[in-house]
Amino acid sequence: MSSEIIVTKRINQIDQNTRNIIVIGVVIAKGEARYFESTGGSYSGTRGVLTLTIRDSERDTINCTIWATQVMIDSFDNLFHIGDVVNITRPKVLLSSHDRSEQYNPRSTSQYSLTLSEQDDCKIKLHEGSGIERMKKLLTVAPVSAADTYPLADIAAGGQSATGQNVNIMVVVRSVRPRKQIVVAKSGKLKYFREVIIMDASHSAMAMRFWNAEYIERIDQWTPMTTVLLITDVRIDYNQYYKTVCLGMSSKTIITEDPALEATDRLLVNVMKVPTQELDILNCSHYGAPDPISITAVMTIQQILDRAEGDLKGEEEHFTALCYAVVTRFDLDGCSKLTSRRCLNCKTILRLSEPRCSRNECSSLPENISTYFDIPMDITDHTGTLTNCHLMNQAAENTLNCKLEVFQRMADQQKGKLKWKYLLERCALKIVIKRKSMVRFKTDYSIIECALATARDVESRIKVY
């Protein structure tokens, strides 16, 4: 071990002649650990690399890249996380322009980068001294100003032509989806990912996908409609399946949670004014439905399924159909959930477990909740069954010929009579079909008119396929 004196230096004091130093800073970004096979001499075997981005003041950041064996990189990956304060001892200092890995790392304010390897007399460990809380406060320092970010509406307008570009955004977390896993085709290994729906004052919903294990865990700390993210160098992707723009992390991405900017509070206020009812996060009721009179295109259930998710799928977000089918599920007098609720102030759909809207601006108005019909239905014809259709709002009142308040006071016997008027009967059903998308969990089938069909109509209009 070197006997030279080790001194603590700030990031802005580092130059290419710096040796034998300790740098203390808070981790503000962490890359994915990457592994590769190394051959020749003492370096044979699987090795890895891990990059941490460090901040030690409101102005100064620097990247630290660690090269080591797979076992050591695995250990560092499990030990160091965003928000940790670390000591970096005796790193090599390189000019960023001479460090090839810097082109893949987050942008830093320093013109230098730090490198550690197990062959050198250097190390990194968690800081145990004073100043930890001061360092942690630097996590909310934004790398760029709000003026240097792009509105989501501009990104969406760019469409497929914007694929591969990196931009800065400032957004609110709209909804968080559970983790999913896929099998990587090349390696056959399982890999996890998560999707977060984000929004800003210009656009109500855009999906961002996270593959980075650090953020897959960290996302659990984000609160919908409360957490603000300032994301630098987010990558624009285009999803061919959903035909829509989405976002993803790149190796250069830095995410600042609830940045200490005046624009943070303004954004939270402004997103309250953005209509979110079309998001369909929680099987949202249908707003702005077309006039039932305009729905004349007769389709079988198989044709609807093919056009919604199969071989006939087009690029339109939604379409309509007139379907002659038998109602095979209409549980008015059983245990099925028949109503949903929404906040009249912000139009957000509420879960059954939520006694009131979670938005701060609405929580003081608990009486501002509207309850409406949301009746699940299954319909069947000679080509198949369409499950989880929904008869909602005015369409349900028209079908049952009663208001929700009256229906809720009915005895089960009365509800049973209403049920058997339609159950196992062939009906003419006018349906609005909204395809599943990056911001909609599943295809939504909203029945906006349901009427008993005459034998003559069925005979003359029903299709073979």
GROMACS .gro file of C-alpha atoms in nm:
model
  465
    1MET     CA    1   0.000   0.000   0.000
    2SER     CA    2   0.125   0.347  -0.082
    3SER     CA    3   0.269   0.545   0.211
    4GLU     CA    4   0.188   0.880   0.053
    5ILE     CA    5  -0.042   1.113   0.241
    6ILE     CA    6  -0.407   1.098   0.133
    7VAL     CA    7  -0.598   1.428   0.125
    8THR     CA    8  -0.969   1.498   0.082
    9LYS     CA    9  -1.052   1.708  -0.222
   10ARG     CA   10  -1.371   1.854  -0.364
   11ILE     CA   11  -1.472   1.774  -0.721
   12ASN     CA   12  -1.390   2.127  -0.837
   13GLN     CA   13  -1.036   2.091  -0.698
   14ILE     CA   14  -0.949   1.788  -0.909
   15ASP     CA   15  -0.714   1.809  -1.205
   16GLN     CA   16  -0.524   1.556  -1.412
   17ASN     CA   17  -0.224   1.572  -1.180
   18THR     CA   18  -0.429   1.485  -0.874
   19ARG     CA   19  -0.311   1.175  -0.684
   20ASN     CA   20  -0.378   1.010  -0.349
   21ILE     CA   21  -0.710   1.178  -0.276
   22ILE     CA   22  -1.044   1.096  -0.117
   23VAL     CA   23  -1.357   1.230  -0.284
   24ILE     CA   24  -1.674   1.235  -0.073
   25GLY     CA   25  -2.009   1.272  -0.248
   26VAL     CA   26  -2.368   1.151  -0.275
   27VAL     CA   27  -2.466   0.907  -0.549
   28ILE     CA   28  -2.720   1.079  -0.780
   29ALA     CA   29  -2.721   0.820  -1.060
   30LYS     CA   30  -2.626   0.457  -1.095
   31GLY     CA   31  -2.579   0.265  -1.417
   32GLU     CA   32  -2.656  -0.099  -1.481
   33ALA     CA   33  -2.369  -0.334  -1.398
   34ARG     CA   34  -2.229  -0.479  -1.722
   35TYR     CA   35  -2.022  -0.793  -1.762
   36PHE     CA   36  -1.780  -0.923  -2.024
   37GLU     CA   37  -1.527  -1.200  -2.075
   38SER     CA   38  -1.163  -1.103  -2.036
   39THR     CA   39  -0.880  -1.325  -2.162
   40GLY     CA   40  -0.505  -1.322  -2.113
   41GLY     CA   41  -0.280  -1.315  -1.807
   42SER     CA   42  -0.424  -1.237  -1.463
   43TYR     CA   43  -0.731  -1.073  -1.618
   44SER     CA   44  -0.891  -1.394  -1.751
   45GLY     CA   45  -1.251  -1.466  -1.658
   46THR     CA   46  -1.572  -1.269  -1.626
   47ARG     CA   47  -1.524  -0.906  -1.534
   48GLY     CA   48  -1.766  -0.621  -1.490
   49VAL     CA   49  -1.806  -0.245  -1.484
   50LEU     CA   50  -2.030  -0.019  -1.278
   51THR     CA   51  -2.067   0.360  -1.302
   52LEU     CA   52  -2.179   0.592  -1.023
   53THR     CA   53  -2.240   0.965  -1.070
   54ILE     CA   54  -2.136   1.166  -0.764
   55ARG     CA   55  -2.230   1.517  -0.647
   56ASP     CA   56  -2.055   1.706  -0.366
   57SER     CA   57  -2.203   2.054  -0.412
   58GLU     CA   58  -2.491   2.222  -0.588
   59ARG     CA   59  -2.261   2.291  -0.881
   60ASP     CA   60  -2.025   1.994  -0.911
   61THR     CA   61  -2.075   1.636  -1.035
   62ILE     CA   62  -1.837   1.368  -1.162
   63ASN     CA   63  -1.858   1.009  -1.289
   64CYS     CA   64  -1.677   0.724  -1.116
   65THR     CA   65  -1.634   0.400  -1.313
   66ILE     CA   66  -1.543   0.080  -1.127
   67TRP     CA   67  -1.372  -0.210  -1.310
   68ALA     CA   68  -1.343  -0.538  -1.123
   69THR     CA   69  -1.423  -0.908  -1.119
   70GLN     CA   70  -1.783  -1.020  -1.149
   71VAL     CA   71  -1.794  -1.107  -0.778
   72MET     CA   72  -1.671  -0.761  -0.676
   73ILE     CA   73  -1.906  -0.578  -0.915
   74ASP     CA   74  -2.198  -0.784  -0.784
   75SER     CA   75  -2.098  -0.682  -0.431
   76PHE     CA   76  -2.070  -0.311  -0.521
   77ASP     CA   77  -2.401  -0.326  -0.710
   78ASN     CA   78  -2.577  -0.455  -0.399
   79LEU     CA   79  -2.397  -0.218  -0.162
   80PHE     CA   80  -2.419   0.124  -0.330
   81HIS     CA   81  -2.749   0.290  -0.419
   82ILE     CA   82  -2.879   0.631  -0.521
   83GLY     CA   83  -2.881   0.851  -0.213
   84ASP     CA   84  -2.581   0.686  -0.048
   85VAL     CA   85  -2.284   0.902   0.053
   86VAL     CA   86  -1.955   0.737  -0.045
   87ASN     CA   87  -1.581   0.777   0.001
   88ILE     CA   88  -1.375   0.720  -0.314
   89THR     CA   89  -1.008   0.664  -0.222
   90ARG     CA   90  -0.708   0.693  -0.457
   91PRO     CA   91  -0.903   0.693  -0.784
   92LYS     CA   92  -0.730   0.744  -1.115
   93VAL     CA   93  -0.816   1.082  -1.262
   94LEU     CA   94  -0.865   1.101  -1.638
   95LEU     CA   95  -0.961   1.381  -1.869
   96SER     CA   96  -1.316   1.305  -1.980
   97SER     CA   97  -1.208   1.355  -2.340
   98HIS     CA   98  -0.954   1.071  -2.293
   99ASP     CA   99  -1.198   0.835  -2.116
  100ARG     CA  100  -1.387   0.636  -2.381
  101SER     CA  101  -1.652   0.521  -2.133
  102GLU     CA  102  -1.758   0.883  -2.069
  103GLN     CA  103  -1.952   0.897  -2.396
  104TYR     CA  104  -2.192   0.642  -2.243
  105ASN     CA  105  -2.206   0.794  -1.894
  106PRO     CA  106  -2.428   1.074  -1.759
  107ARG     CA  107  -2.316   1.427  -1.837
  108SER     CA  108  -2.116   1.576  -1.548
  109THR     CA  109  -1.994   1.926  -1.472
  110SER     CA  110  -1.633   1.812  -1.425
  111GLN     CA  111  -1.399   1.784  -1.721
  112TYR     CA  112  -1.247   1.481  -1.546
  113SER     CA  113  -1.366   1.133  -1.455
  114LEU     CA  114  -1.265   0.888  -1.179
  115THR     CA  115  -1.169   0.523  -1.233
  116LEU     CA  116  -1.125   0.243  -0.978
  117SER     CA  117  -0.995  -0.110  -1.031
  118GLU     CA  118  -0.897  -0.392  -0.797
  119GLN     CA  119  -0.543  -0.398  -0.933
  120ASP     CA  120  -0.477  -0.047  -0.802
  121ASP     CA  121  -0.444   0.072  -0.443
  122CYS     CA  122  -0.789   0.230  -0.449
  123LYS     CA  123  -1.129   0.158  -0.300
  124ILE     CA  124  -1.483   0.285  -0.246
  125LYS     CA  125  -1.695   0.252   0.067
  126LEU     CA  126  -1.996   0.405   0.239
  127HIS     CA  127  -1.915   0.730   0.420
  128GLU     CA  128  -1.943   0.703   0.797
  129GLY     CA  129  -1.832   1.049   0.905
  130SER     CA  130  -2.009   1.380   0.944
  131GLY     CA  131  -2.191   1.569   0.672
  132ILE     CA  132  -2.416   1.286   0.550
  133GLU     CA  133  -2.740   1.482   0.584
  134ARG     CA  134  -2.591   1.785   0.408
  135MET     CA  135  -2.484   1.562   0.121
  136LYS     CA  136  -2.826   1.394   0.097
  137LYS     CA  137  -2.991   1.733   0.052
  138LEU     CA  138  -2.801   1.761  -0.278
  139LEU     CA  139  -3.025   1.487  -0.423
  140THR     CA  140  -3.292   1.747  -0.506
  141VAL     CA  141  -3.052   1.975  -0.695
  142ALA     CA  142  -3.163   1.970  -1.058
  143PRO     CA  143  -2.889   1.908  -1.321
  144VAL     CA  144  -3.066   2.147  -1.560
  145SER     CA  145  -3.322   2.424  -1.529
  146ALA     CA  146  -3.691   2.373  -1.601
  147ALA     CA  147  -3.645   2.597  -1.908
  148ASP     CA  148  -3.417   2.331  -2.060
  149THR     CA  149  -3.689   2.064  -2.067
  150TYR     CA  150  -3.928   1.959  -2.345
  151PRO     CA  151  -4.309   1.940  -2.305
  152LEU     CA  152  -4.445   1.588  -2.351
  153ALA     CA  153  -4.685   1.718  -2.616
  154ASP     CA  154  -4.390   1.819  -2.835
  155ILE     CA  155  -4.234   1.476  -2.792
  156ALA     CA  156  -4.562   1.303  -2.880
  157ALA     CA  157  -4.601   1.526  -3.187
  158GLY     CA  158  -4.260   1.415  -3.313
  159GLY     CA  159  -4.390   1.062  -3.356
  160GLN     CA  160  -4.168   0.790  -3.499
  161SER     CA  161  -3.923   1.041  -3.647
  162ALA     CA  162  -3.798   1.131  -3.298
  163THR     CA  163  -3.691   0.773  -3.215
  164GLY     CA  164  -3.345   0.751  -3.058
  165GLN     CA  165  -3.320   1.116  -2.955
  166ASN     CA  166  -3.234   1.213  -2.597
  167VAL     CA  167  -3.419   1.503  -2.431
  168ASN     CA  168  -3.481   1.651  -2.086
  169ILE     CA  169  -3.830   1.643  -1.934
  170MET     CA  170  -4.001   1.756  -1.613
  171VAL     CA  171  -4.308   1.548  -1.533
  172VAL     CA  172  -4.547   1.425  -1.266
  173VAL     CA  173  -4.589   1.054  -1.193
  174ARG     CA  174  -4.943   0.971  -1.309
  175SER     CA  175  -4.952   0.601  -1.231
  176VAL     CA  176  -4.712   0.320  -1.143
  177ARG     CA  177  -4.747  -0.028  -1.287
  178PRO     CA  178  -4.628  -0.350  -1.120
  179ARG     CA  179  -4.304  -0.512  -1.230
  180LYS     CA  180  -4.314  -0.757  -1.520
  181GLN     CA  181  -4.064  -1.007  -1.651
  182ILE     CA  182  -3.968  -1.127  -1.996
  183VAL     CA  183  -3.727  -1.386  -2.130
  184VAL     CA  184  -3.436  -1.226  -2.320
  185ALA     CA  185  -3.426  -1.395  -2.661
  186LYS     CA  186  -3.046  -1.403  -2.698
  187SER     CA  187  -2.953  -1.529  -2.352
  188GLY     CA  188  -3.273  -1.699  -2.239
  189LYS     CA  189  -3.243  -1.518  -1.904
  190LEU     CA  190  -3.531  -1.355  -1.717
  191LYS     CA  191  -3.524  -0.976  -1.703
  192TYR     CA  192  -3.756  -0.746  -1.509
  193PHE     CA  193  -3.898  -0.413  -1.616
  194ARG     CA  194  -4.156  -0.161  -1.495
  195GLU     CA  195  -4.366   0.103  -1.664
  196VAL     CA  196  -4.459   0.439  -1.516
  197ILE     CA  197  -4.723   0.665  -1.668
  198ILE     CA  198  -4.608   1.027  -1.660
  199MET     CA  199  -4.778   1.355  -1.749
  200ASP     CA  200  -4.719   1.727  -1.758
  201ALA     CA  201  -4.930   2.035  -1.823
  202SER     CA  202  -4.922   1.972  -2.200
  203HIS     CA  203  -4.998   1.598  -2.219
  204SER     CA  204  -5.208   1.370  -1.997
  205ALA     CA  205  -5.024   1.041  -2.034
  206MET     CA  206  -4.704   0.891  -2.172
  207ALA     CA  207  -4.543   0.563  -2.072
  208MET     CA  208  -4.182   0.536  -1.960
  209ARG     CA  209  -4.021   0.193  -1.931
  210PHE     CA  210  -3.748   0.113  -1.675
  211TRP     CA  211  -3.506  -0.180  -1.709
  212ASN     CA  212  -3.253  -0.050  -1.457
  213ALA     CA  213  -3.276  -0.266  -1.142
  214GLU     CA  214  -3.199   0.035  -0.922
  215TYR     CA  215  -3.510   0.218  -1.042
  216ILE     CA  216  -3.733  -0.091  -1.052
  217GLU     CA  217  -3.697  -0.088  -0.671
  218ARG     CA  218  -3.692   0.289  -0.629
  219ILE     CA  219  -4.021   0.339  -0.816
  220ASP     CA  220  -4.207   0.205  -0.511
  221GLN     CA  221  -4.120   0.532  -0.335
  222TRP     CA  222  -4.295   0.744  -0.599
  223THR     CA  223  -4.645   0.872  -0.519
  224PRO     CA  224  -4.889   0.918  -0.810
  225MET     CA  225  -4.995   1.278  -0.871
  226THR     CA  226  -4.744   1.397  -0.610
  227THR     CA  227  -4.392   1.295  -0.716
  228VAL     CA  228  -4.224   1.524  -0.970
  229LEU     CA  229  -3.934   1.395  -1.179
  230LEU     CA  230  -3.679   1.602  -1.368
  231ILE     CA  231  -3.518   1.354  -1.609
  232THR     CA  232  -3.216   1.442  -1.818
  233ASP     CA  233  -3.123   1.251  -2.133
  234VAL     CA  234  -3.436   1.040  -2.145
  235ARG     CA  235  -3.449   0.836  -2.466
  236ILE     CA  236  -3.745   0.867  -2.705
  237ASP     CA  237  -3.870   0.532  -2.834
  238TYR     CA  238  -4.153   0.437  -3.067
  239ASN     CA  239  -4.360   0.131  -2.985
  240GLN     CA  240  -4.454  -0.040  -3.312
  241TYR     CA  241  -4.718  -0.257  -3.147
  242TYR     CA  242  -4.907   0.031  -2.988
  243LYS     CA  243  -4.813   0.282  -3.261
  244THR     CA  244  -4.721   0.546  -3.007
  245VAL     CA  245  -4.426   0.735  -2.861
  246CYS     CA  246  -4.290   0.614  -2.530
  247LEU     CA  247  -3.980   0.690  -2.324
  248GLY     CA  248  -3.694   0.490  -2.177
  249MET     CA  249  -3.376   0.531  -1.978
  250SER     CA  250  -3.039   0.550  -2.147
  251SER     CA  251  -2.697   0.500  -1.985
  252LYS     CA  252  -2.674   0.882  -1.965
  253THR     CA  253  -3.005   0.936  -1.782
  254ILE     CA  254  -3.021   1.114  -1.446
  255ILE     CA  255  -3.352   1.132  -1.255
  256THR     CA  256  -3.398   1.401  -0.991
  257GLU     CA  257  -3.696   1.336  -0.766
  258ASP     CA  258  -3.896   1.640  -0.649
  259PRO     CA  259  -3.634   1.891  -0.768
  260ALA     CA  260  -3.585   2.202  -0.558
  261LEU     CA  261  -3.726   2.441  -0.818
  262GLU     CA  262  -4.015   2.686  -0.817
  263ALA     CA  263  -4.135   2.515  -1.134
  264THR     CA  264  -4.203   2.197  -0.932
  265ASP     CA  265  -4.496   2.351  -0.744
  266ARG     CA  266  -4.626   2.519  -1.060
  267LEU     CA  267  -4.626   2.188  -1.243
  268LEU     CA  268  -4.826   2.016  -0.969
  269VAL     CA  269  -5.085   2.294  -0.987
  270ASN     CA  270  -5.100   2.294  -1.367
  271VAL     CA  271  -5.146   1.918  -1.409
  272MET     CA  272  -5.467   1.951  -1.209
  273LYS     CA  273  -5.612   2.132  -1.509
  274VAL     CA  274  -5.524   1.854  -1.754
  275PRO     CA  275  -5.817   1.622  -1.838
  276THR     CA  276  -5.718   1.269  -1.736
  277GLN     CA  277  -6.043   1.081  -1.783
  278GLU     CA  278  -5.929   0.927  -2.111
  279LEU     CA  279  -5.639   0.749  -1.943
  280ASP     CA  280  -5.843   0.437  -1.858
  281ILE     CA  281  -5.594   0.340  -1.586
  282LEU     CA  282  -5.869   0.187  -1.372
  283ASN     CA  283  -6.115   0.087  -1.641
  284CYS     CA  284  -6.228   0.446  -1.677
  285SER     CA  285  -6.587   0.511  -1.774
  286HIS     CA  286  -6.645   0.629  -2.127
  287TYR     CA  287  -6.654   1.005  -2.181
  288GLY     CA  288  -6.744   1.183  -2.500
  289ALA     CA  289  -6.905   0.874  -2.653
  290PRO     CA  290  -7.035   0.905  -3.011
  291ASP     CA  291  -7.406   0.933  -3.083
  292PRO     CA  292  -7.546   0.577  -3.093
  293ILE     CA  293  -7.735   0.668  -3.411
  294SER     CA  294  -7.401   0.703  -3.592
  295ILE     CA  295  -7.298   0.344  -3.511
  296THR     CA  296  -7.419   0.130  -3.803
  297ALA     CA  297  -7.127  -0.100  -3.893
  298VAL     CA  298  -7.241  -0.454  -3.808
  299MET     CA  299  -6.968  -0.684  -3.676
  300THR     CA  300  -6.955  -1.026  -3.519
  301ILE     CA  301  -6.761  -1.078  -3.200
  302GLN     CA  302  -6.476  -1.244  -3.391
  303GLN     CA  303  -6.453  -0.945  -3.624
  304ILE     CA  304  -6.437  -0.711  -3.323
  305LEU     CA  305  -6.160  -0.919  -3.165
  306ASP     CA  306  -5.963  -0.937  -3.490
  307ARG     CA  307  -5.985  -0.563  -3.538
  308ALA     CA  308  -5.906  -0.483  -3.174
  309GLU     CA  309  -5.612  -0.716  -3.120
  310GLY     CA  310  -5.579  -0.957  -3.414
  311ASP     CA  311  -5.500  -0.971  -3.785
  312LEU     CA  312  -5.727  -0.680  -3.879
  313LYS     CA  313  -5.578  -0.441  -3.625
  314GLY     CA  314  -5.527  -0.092  -3.766
  315GLU     CA  315  -5.367   0.225  -3.632
  316GLU     CA  316  -5.682   0.397  -3.504
  317GLU     CA  317  -5.706   0.420  -3.125
  318HIS     CA  318  -6.073   0.325  -3.114
  319PHE     CA  319  -6.360   0.214  -3.337
  320THR     CA  320  -6.731   0.134  -3.304
  321ALA     CA  321  -6.947  -0.166  -3.387
  322LEU     CA  322  -7.309  -0.279  -3.390
  323CYS     CA  323  -7.319  -0.637  -3.266
  324TYR     CA  324  -7.616  -0.877  -3.250
  325ALA     CA  325  -7.535  -1.109  -2.961
  326VAL     CA  326  -7.685  -1.292  -2.663
  327VAL     CA  327  -7.622  -1.141  -2.320
  328THR     CA  328  -7.457  -1.420  -2.121
  329ARG     CA  329  -7.356  -1.222  -1.811
  330PHE     CA  330  -7.570  -0.956  -1.646
  331ASP     CA  331  -7.544  -1.006  -1.271
  332LEU     CA  332  -7.772  -0.733  -1.140
  333ASP     CA  333  -7.889  -0.926  -0.830
  334GLY     CA  334  -7.566  -1.107  -0.739
  335CYS     CA  335  -7.224  -1.017  -0.601
  336SER     CA  336  -7.080  -0.830  -0.900
  337LYS     CA  337  -6.962  -0.471  -0.861
  338LEU     CA  338  -7.220  -0.258  -1.043
  339THR     CA  339  -7.097   0.096  -0.973
  340SER     CA  340  -6.779   0.304  -0.990
  341ARG     CA  341  -6.685   0.642  -0.844
  342ARG     CA  342  -6.498   0.946  -0.965
  343CYS     CA  343  -6.390   1.280  -0.825
  344LEU     CA  344  -6.600   1.561  -0.970
  345ASN     CA  345  -6.318   1.808  -0.919
  346CYS     CA  346  -6.040   1.635  -1.118
  347LYS     CA  347  -6.243   1.354  -1.287
  348THR     CA  348  -6.004   1.088  -1.153
  349ILE     CA  349  -6.150   0.738  -1.119
  350LEU     CA  350  -6.130   0.612  -0.759
  351ARG     CA  351  -6.055   0.261  -0.640
  352LEU     CA  352  -6.308   0.097  -0.410
  353SER     CA  353  -6.054   0.116  -0.127
  354GLU     CA  354  -6.020   0.495  -0.162
  355PRO     CA  355  -6.273   0.684   0.053
  356ARG     CA  356  -6.179   1.011  -0.118
  357CYS     CA  357  -5.960   1.149  -0.396
  358SER     CA  358  -5.589   1.131  -0.311
  359ARG     CA  359  -5.503   1.461  -0.477
  360ASN     CA  360  -5.421   1.730  -0.224
  361GLU     CA  361  -5.645   1.979  -0.403
  362CYS     CA  362  -5.945   1.743  -0.373
  363SER     CA  363  -5.895   1.581  -0.032
  364SER     CA  364  -6.072   1.870   0.141
  365LEU     CA  365  -6.384   1.802  -0.070
  366PRO     CA  366  -6.486   1.448   0.036
  367GLU     CA  367  -6.845   1.508  -0.075
  368ASN     CA  368  -6.726   1.584  -0.428
  369ILE     CA  369  -6.754   1.216  -0.533
  370SER     CA  370  -6.990   1.094  -0.804
  371THR     CA  371  -7.115   0.735  -0.818
  372TYR     CA  372  -7.236   0.594  -1.152
  373PHE     CA  373  -7.342   0.267  -1.313
  374ASP     CA  374  -7.056   0.040  -1.424
  375ILE     CA  375  -7.221  -0.294  -1.503
  376PRO     CA  376  -7.001  -0.579  -1.636
  377MET     CA  377  -7.149  -0.778  -1.924
  378ASP     CA  378  -7.048  -1.075  -2.138
  379ILE     CA  379  -7.200  -1.114  -2.483
  380THR     CA  380  -7.190  -1.419  -2.710
  381ASP     CA  381  -7.269  -1.495  -3.073
  382HIS     CA  382  -7.192  -1.784  -3.307
  383THR     CA  383  -6.828  -1.668  -3.344
  384GLY     CA  384  -6.728  -1.632  -2.980
  385THR     CA  385  -6.770  -1.443  -2.653
  386LEU     CA  386  -6.670  -1.089  -2.562
  387THR     CA  387  -6.598  -1.072  -2.189
  388ASN     CA  388  -6.571  -0.776  -1.955
  389CYS     CA  389  -6.781  -0.534  -2.154
  390HIS     CA  390  -6.919  -0.245  -1.949
  391LEU     CA  391  -7.260  -0.081  -1.957
  392MET     CA  392  -7.211   0.261  -1.804
  393ASN     CA  393  -7.367   0.589  -1.702
  394GLN     CA  394  -7.658   0.707  -1.914
  395ALA     CA  395  -7.651   0.393  -2.130
  396ALA     CA  396  -7.717   0.178  -1.821
  397GLU     CA  397  -7.996   0.408  -1.703
  398ASN     CA  398  -8.157   0.393  -2.048
  399THR     CA  399  -8.130   0.013  -2.062
  400LEU     CA  400  -8.272  -0.043  -1.711
  401ASN     CA  401  -8.513   0.250  -1.743
  402CYS     CA  402  -8.425   0.375  -1.397
  403LYS     CA  403  -8.181   0.604  -1.221
  404LEU     CA  404  -7.896   0.469  -1.008
  405GLU     CA  405  -8.056   0.597  -0.687
  406VAL     CA  406  -8.377   0.409  -0.765
  407PHE     CA  407  -8.190   0.091  -0.858
  408GLN     CA  408  -7.992   0.093  -0.532
  409ARG     CA  409  -8.320   0.096  -0.334
  410MET     CA  410  -8.465  -0.200  -0.525
  411ALA     CA  411  -8.507  -0.540  -0.363
  412ASP     CA  412  -8.319  -0.834  -0.516
  413GLN     CA  413  -8.643  -0.964  -0.661
  414GLN     CA  414  -8.696  -0.642  -0.858
  415LYS     CA  415  -8.334  -0.647  -0.976
  416GLY     CA  416  -8.383  -1.008  -1.084
  417LYS     CA  417  -8.676  -0.910  -1.307
  418LEU     CA  418  -8.461  -0.644  -1.473
  419LYS     CA  419  -8.180  -0.896  -1.521
  420TRP     CA  420  -8.397  -1.157  -1.691
  421LYS     CA  421  -8.533  -0.904  -1.935
  422TYR     CA  422  -8.193  -0.916  -2.109
  423LEU     CA  423  -8.000  -1.220  -1.980
  424LEU     CA  424  -7.988  -1.498  -2.243
  425GLU     CA  425  -8.175  -1.274  -2.489
  426ARG     CA  426  -8.033  -1.162  -2.822
  427CYS     CA  427  -7.974  -0.789  -2.821
  428ALA     CA  428  -7.855  -0.516  -3.055
  429LEU     CA  429  -7.549  -0.374  -2.880
  430LYS     CA  430  -7.366  -0.060  -2.990
  431ILE     CA  431  -7.009  -0.075  -2.866
  432VAL     CA  432  -6.714   0.165  -2.851
  433ILE     CA  433  -6.388  -0.032  -2.856
  434LYS     CA  434  -6.071   0.135  -2.724
  435ARG     CA  435  -5.759  -0.065  -2.795
  436LYS     CA  436  -5.509  -0.138  -2.519
  437SER     CA  437  -5.211   0.090  -2.538
  438MET     CA  438  -4.900   0.195  -2.350
  439VAL     CA  439  -5.126   0.392  -2.115
  440ARG     CA  440  -5.428   0.159  -2.110
  441PHE     CA  441  -5.397  -0.180  -1.947
  442LYS     CA  442  -5.642  -0.366  -2.167
  443THR     CA  443  -5.889  -0.320  -2.449
  444ASP     CA  444  -6.198  -0.137  -2.325
  445TYR     CA  445  -6.541  -0.239  -2.453
  446SER     CA  446  -6.803   0.022  -2.361
  447ILE     CA  447  -7.165  -0.056  -2.447
  448ILE     CA  448  -7.342   0.272  -2.515
  449GLU     CA  449  -7.675   0.123  -2.624
  450CYS     CA  450  -7.842  -0.209  -2.550
  451ALA     CA  451  -8.184  -0.305  -2.684
  452LEU     CA  452  -8.367  -0.632  -2.744
  453ALA     CA  453  -8.328  -0.733  -3.109
  454THR     CA  454  -8.615  -0.847  -3.327
  455ALA     CA  455  -8.592  -1.174  -3.516
  456ARG     CA  456  -8.620  -0.985  -3.847
  457ASP     CA  457  -8.322  -0.760  -3.764
  458VAL     CA  458  -8.111  -1.056  -3.660
  459GLU     CA  459  -8.200  -1.255  -3.969
  460SER     CA  460  -8.131  -0.972  -4.211
  461ARG     CA  461  -7.818  -0.825  -4.056
  462ILE     CA  462  -7.624  -1.094  -3.870
  463LYS     CA  463  -7.299  -1.197  -4.041
  464VAL     CA  464  -7.154  -1.542  -4.096
  465TYR     CA  465  -6.801  -1.434  -3.987
   0.00000   0.00000   0.00000
